[in-house]
Coordinates of C-alpha atoms in Angstrom, one line a residue:
M1 CA 23.6 3.3 7.3
N2 CA 26.1 3.2 4.4
Q3 CA 25.1 2.7 0.8
E4 CA 26.6 -0.8 0.6
K5 CA 24.3 -2.0 3.3
I6 CA 21.3 -0.2 1.9
D7 CA 21.9 -1.9 -1.5
Q8 CA 22.4 -5.2 0.2
Y9 CA 19.1 -5.0 2.1
G10 CA 17.2 -3.7 -1.0
D11 CA 18.7 -6.6 -3.1
E12 CA 17.6 -9.1 -0.4
L13 CA 14.0 -7.8 -0.6
Y14 CA 14.1 -8.0 -4.4
Q15 CA 15.4 -11.6 -4.3
A16 CA 12.8 -12.5 -1.7
F17 CA 10.1 -11.1 -4.0
L18 CA 11.4 -13.1 -7.0
D19 CA 11.8 -16.3 -4.9
R20 CA 8.5 -15.9 -3.0
K21 CA 10.4 -16.4 0.3
T22 CA 10.7 -14.4 3.5
I23 CA 13.8 -12.9 5.2
A24 CA 14.6 -12.0 8.8
P25 CA 13.4 -8.6 10.0
F26 CA 16.0 -5.8 9.4
T27 CA 15.2 -4.4 12.9
E28 CA 16.5 -7.6 14.5
R29 CA 19.7 -7.7 12.4
D30 CA 20.3 -3.9 12.6
P31 CA 18.5 -2.4 15.6
D32 CA 19.8 1.1 14.8
I33 CA 18.1 1.2 11.4
T34 CA 16.2 4.5 11.0
L35 CA 13.1 5.5 8.9
E36 CA 15.4 7.4 6.6
D37 CA 17.5 4.2 6.1
A38 CA 14.3 2.2 5.5
Y39 CA 13.0 4.6 2.7
K40 CA 16.4 4.4 1.0
I41 CA 16.2 0.6 1.1
Q42 CA 12.7 0.8 -0.4
L43 CA 14.1 3.0 -3.2
R44 CA 16.7 0.3 -4.0
F45 CA 14.1 -2.5 -3.9
I46 CA 11.8 -0.6 -6.3
Q47 CA 14.6 0.5 -8.6
R48 CA 15.5 -3.2 -9.0
R49 CA 11.9 -3.8 -10.1
V50 CA 11.9 -0.8 -12.5
D51 CA 15.2 -2.0 -13.9
A52 CA 13.5 -5.3 -14.6
G53 CA 10.8 -3.6 -16.7
E54 CA 8.1 -2.4 -14.3
A55 CA 6.9 1.1 -14.3
I56 CA 5.7 3.2 -11.3
V57 CA 2.0 4.0 -11.7
G58 CA 1.1 5.5 -8.3
K59 CA 1.6 5.5 -4.6
K60 CA 0.1 3.7 -1.5
I61 CA -0.4 5.1 1.9
G62 CA -0.2 2.8 4.9
V63 CA -0.4 3.0 8.7
T64 CA -3.2 5.6 8.5
S65 CA -5.4 4.5 11.5
K66 CA -4.5 5.3 15.1
P67 CA -4.7 1.7 16.4
V68 CA -2.1 0.6 13.8
Q69 CA 0.1 3.7 14.5
D70 CA -0.1 2.9 18.2
F71 CA 0.9 -0.7 17.6
L72 CA 3.9 0.3 15.5
G73 CA 4.9 3.2 17.8
V74 CA 4.6 5.9 15.1
F75 CA 2.5 9.0 14.7
Q76 CA 2.3 9.4 11.0
P77 CA 1.5 7.2 8.0
D78 CA 4.0 5.6 5.7
F79 CA 4.1 5.1 1.9
G80 CA 5.2 2.9 -0.9
Q81 CA 5.3 2.7 -4.7
L82 CA 2.7 1.1 -6.9
T83 CA 4.1 -0.6 -10.0
S84 CA 2.6 -1.8 -13.2
N85 CA 2.9 -5.5 -12.3
M86 CA 0.8 -5.0 -9.2
V87 CA -2.4 -4.0 -11.1
Y88 CA -5.5 -6.3 -11.3
Q89 CA -8.8 -5.5 -12.8
E90 CA -12.1 -6.2 -11.1
G91 CA -13.3 -9.6 -12.2
D92 CA -9.7 -11.0 -12.3
V93 CA -8.8 -13.9 -10.1
I94 CA -5.7 -13.2 -8.0
D95 CA -3.3 -16.1 -8.1
L96 CA -2.1 -16.6 -4.6
G97 CA 0.8 -18.6 -5.9
G98 CA 2.5 -15.3 -6.8
L99 CA 2.3 -14.0 -3.2
I100 CA 4.0 -15.0 0.0
Q101 CA 1.8 -14.3 3.1
P102 CA -1.0 -12.2 1.7
K103 CA -3.8 -10.3 3.6
A104 CA -6.4 -8.1 2.0
E105 CA -7.6 -4.6 3.1
A106 CA -10.4 -2.4 1.7
E107 CA -9.8 1.2 0.9
L108 CA -10.5 4.1 -1.4
A109 CA -8.4 4.7 -4.5
F110 CA -7.9 8.2 -6.0
V111 CA -7.1 8.5 -9.7
L112 CA -5.7 11.9 -10.5
K113 CA -6.5 14.1 -13.5
E114 CA -4.0 16.8 -12.6
D115 CA -0.4 17.0 -11.3
L116 CA -0.2 17.8 -7.6
Q117 CA 2.9 19.2 -6.0
G118 CA 3.5 19.8 -2.3
P119 CA 4.2 21.3 0.1
G120 CA 1.1 23.3 0.9
V121 CA -1.4 20.8 -0.6
T122 CA -4.8 20.7 1.2
A123 CA -7.6 18.1 1.2
M124 CA -9.6 20.4 -1.1
D125 CA -6.6 20.6 -3.5
V126 CA -6.7 16.8 -3.6
I127 CA -10.4 16.7 -4.4
R128 CA -10.0 19.2 -7.2
A129 CA -7.1 17.3 -8.7
T130 CA -8.9 13.9 -8.6
D131 CA -10.6 12.5 -11.7
Y132 CA -12.5 9.9 -9.6
V133 CA -12.5 7.8 -6.5
A134 CA -13.3 4.1 -6.4
P135 CA -13.4 1.3 -3.9
C136 CA -10.5 -1.0 -4.1
F137 CA -8.6 -3.8 -2.4
E138 CA -4.9 -3.8 -1.6
I139 CA -3.4 -7.2 -1.1
V140 CA -0.6 -6.5 1.3
D141 CA 2.2 -9.1 1.3
S142 CA 5.3 -9.0 3.5
R143 CA 8.7 -10.2 2.5
I144 CA 9.5 -10.1 6.3
R145 CA 9.3 -13.5 8.1
D146 CA 6.0 -14.1 9.9
W147 CA 4.9 -10.5 9.5
K148 CA 7.2 -9.7 12.4
I149 CA 7.5 -6.0 11.5
L150 CA 8.4 -2.7 13.1
I151 CA 7.8 0.4 11.1
Q152 CA 11.3 0.4 9.6
D153 CA 10.7 -3.2 8.3
T154 CA 7.5 -2.4 6.5
V155 CA 8.8 0.8 5.0
A156 CA 11.8 -0.9 3.6
D157 CA 9.6 -3.6 2.2
N158 CA 7.7 -1.0 0.1
A159 CA 5.1 -0.5 2.8
S160 CA 4.3 -4.3 2.5
C161 CA 2.6 -3.8 -0.8
G162 CA 1.6 -6.8 -2.9
V163 CA -1.0 -6.2 -5.5
Y164 CA -4.2 -4.2 -5.8
V165 CA -7.5 -4.2 -7.7
I166 CA -9.7 -1.1 -8.3
G167 CA -13.5 -1.5 -8.6
S168 CA -15.3 -0.5 -11.7
C169 CA -17.7 1.8 -9.8
K170 CA -16.4 5.4 -9.8
A171 CA -17.5 8.7 -8.3
D172 CA -16.5 12.3 -8.4
P173 CA -15.3 13.1 -4.9
R174 CA -17.0 16.4 -5.1
D175 CA -20.3 14.6 -5.3
V176 CA -19.8 12.2 -2.4
D177 CA -18.9 12.8 1.3
I178 CA -15.9 10.5 1.3
T179 CA -15.3 11.4 5.0
M180 CA -18.6 10.1 6.2
A181 CA -19.2 7.4 3.6
G182 CA -19.4 4.0 5.3
M183 CA -17.6 0.9 4.0
V184 CA -18.9 -2.7 4.4
L185 CA -16.5 -5.6 3.8
E186 CA -17.9 -9.1 3.2
K187 CA -15.9 -12.3 3.0
N188 CA -17.6 -15.2 1.2
S189 CA -21.0 -13.5 1.6
E190 CA -20.6 -12.9 5.3
L191 CA -20.0 -9.6 7.0
F192 CA -16.4 -9.3 8.0
S193 CA -15.9 -5.6 9.0
T194 CA -17.3 -2.1 8.7
G195 CA -15.5 1.2 8.4
V196 CA -15.8 4.8 7.5
G197 CA -13.6 7.3 5.6
A198 CA -13.0 9.4 8.8
A199 CA -11.0 6.5 10.2
V200 CA -8.2 7.4 7.7
Q201 CA -6.5 10.5 9.0
G202 CA -9.9 12.1 9.5
S203 CA -10.6 11.7 5.8
P204 CA -9.0 9.8 2.9
A205 CA -8.3 13.2 1.2
N206 CA -6.3 14.2 4.3
A207 CA -4.1 11.1 3.8
V208 CA -3.5 11.9 0.2
A209 CA -2.7 15.5 1.0
W210 CA -0.2 14.3 3.6
L211 CA 1.6 12.2 1.1
A212 CA 1.6 15.0 -1.6
N213 CA 3.2 17.3 1.0
T214 CA 5.7 14.7 2.2
L215 CA 6.9 13.8 -1.3
G216 CA 6.8 17.5 -2.3
E217 CA 9.4 18.3 0.3
L218 CA 11.6 15.7 -1.6
G219 CA 10.8 17.4 -4.9
I220 CA 8.6 14.5 -6.0
P221 CA 5.1 15.5 -7.5
F222 CA 2.0 13.4 -8.1
K223 CA 1.4 13.0 -11.8
A224 CA -1.9 13.1 -13.7
G225 CA -3.1 9.5 -14.2
E226 CA -1.4 8.2 -11.1
V227 CA -3.3 6.0 -8.6
I228 CA -3.1 6.8 -4.9
L229 CA -4.3 4.2 -2.4
S230 CA -5.4 6.3 0.5
G231 CA -5.2 3.8 3.4
S232 CA -7.2 0.9 4.8
Q233 CA -10.8 1.3 6.1
S234 CA -11.1 -2.4 7.1
N235 CA -9.5 -5.0 9.3
L236 CA -6.8 -7.1 7.6
V237 CA -8.4 -10.2 5.9
P238 CA -6.5 -13.5 5.6
V239 CA -7.2 -15.0 2.2
V240 CA -6.9 -18.5 0.8
D241 CA -8.0 -20.5 -2.3
G242 CA -11.6 -19.9 -3.1
D243 CA -12.2 -16.8 -1.0
E244 CA -14.2 -14.0 -2.5
L245 CA -14.3 -10.5 -1.0
V246 CA -16.6 -7.6 -1.7
C247 CA -16.3 -4.1 -0.3
T248 CA -19.1 -1.5 -0.7
V249 CA -18.7 2.2 -0.1
G250 CA -21.8 4.2 0.5
G251 CA -22.6 6.5 -2.4
I252 CA -20.0 5.0 -4.7
G253 CA -20.5 1.3 -5.2
S254 CA -18.6 -1.9 -4.7
C255 CA -15.4 -3.8 -5.6
S256 CA -15.0 -7.6 -5.6
V257 CA -12.1 -9.9 -5.9
R258 CA -11.6 -13.7 -5.9
F259 CA -8.5 -15.7 -5.0
A260 CA -7.2 -19.0 -6.2
G261 CA -4.1 -21.2 -5.6
R262 CA -1.8 -21.3 -2.6
S263 CA 0.5 -18.7 -1.3
A264 CA 4.1 -19.5 -0.4
V265 CA 3.4 -19.4 3.4

């Protein structure tokens, strides 16, 4: 794919983000689009946001569970960038009016205390470089019409990232078995789904190591202070005005989030 088209598609995503509207899937318009093309489009989309004043504060990992990989026909995760305007604090109310077609998923966030440079990073390296882990919610939000996505569409769309909130409960990953720790997700005080760290690439630390090594091959390090969202341990949760979600991770604690307003779709 030539640079002109990459810029065009990245600019389309940025405009859709600003206008809170969706666009047709790239894989329908350009069936030969590759994953490499999609990541270049993502870079253009994110660069437009950075040029407008946002800062990159971390990374997110997606498509970490085997059922989702099977559905999308891929055999490895994907990734996107976290920016400063995506961050919510626990206790904040997320305004759905700023989103298009949001869904929530619960996962574990890693906050780094040391730089981490791949290739060659192991799960234990990730544990040693992590300041703390915390339960969190990522609110995924697709700029692609009706969530009609193949892997190239979601990668181009910054791995369908919307906003995220990290819980105030923290733990040193050396003190908790994050692989076997169970997660319970409640929606409006009713059980919605359960999960476990092992569902994410065998362990959330494995997923973070994968991304460190993938980016390391491109010469991109993790930086101390960055947030890494390690991949969903729950089913996707549709959210509307008045909904409240709570996820609890064994040995760590919980994270809660509330929603108000109406999304674009």
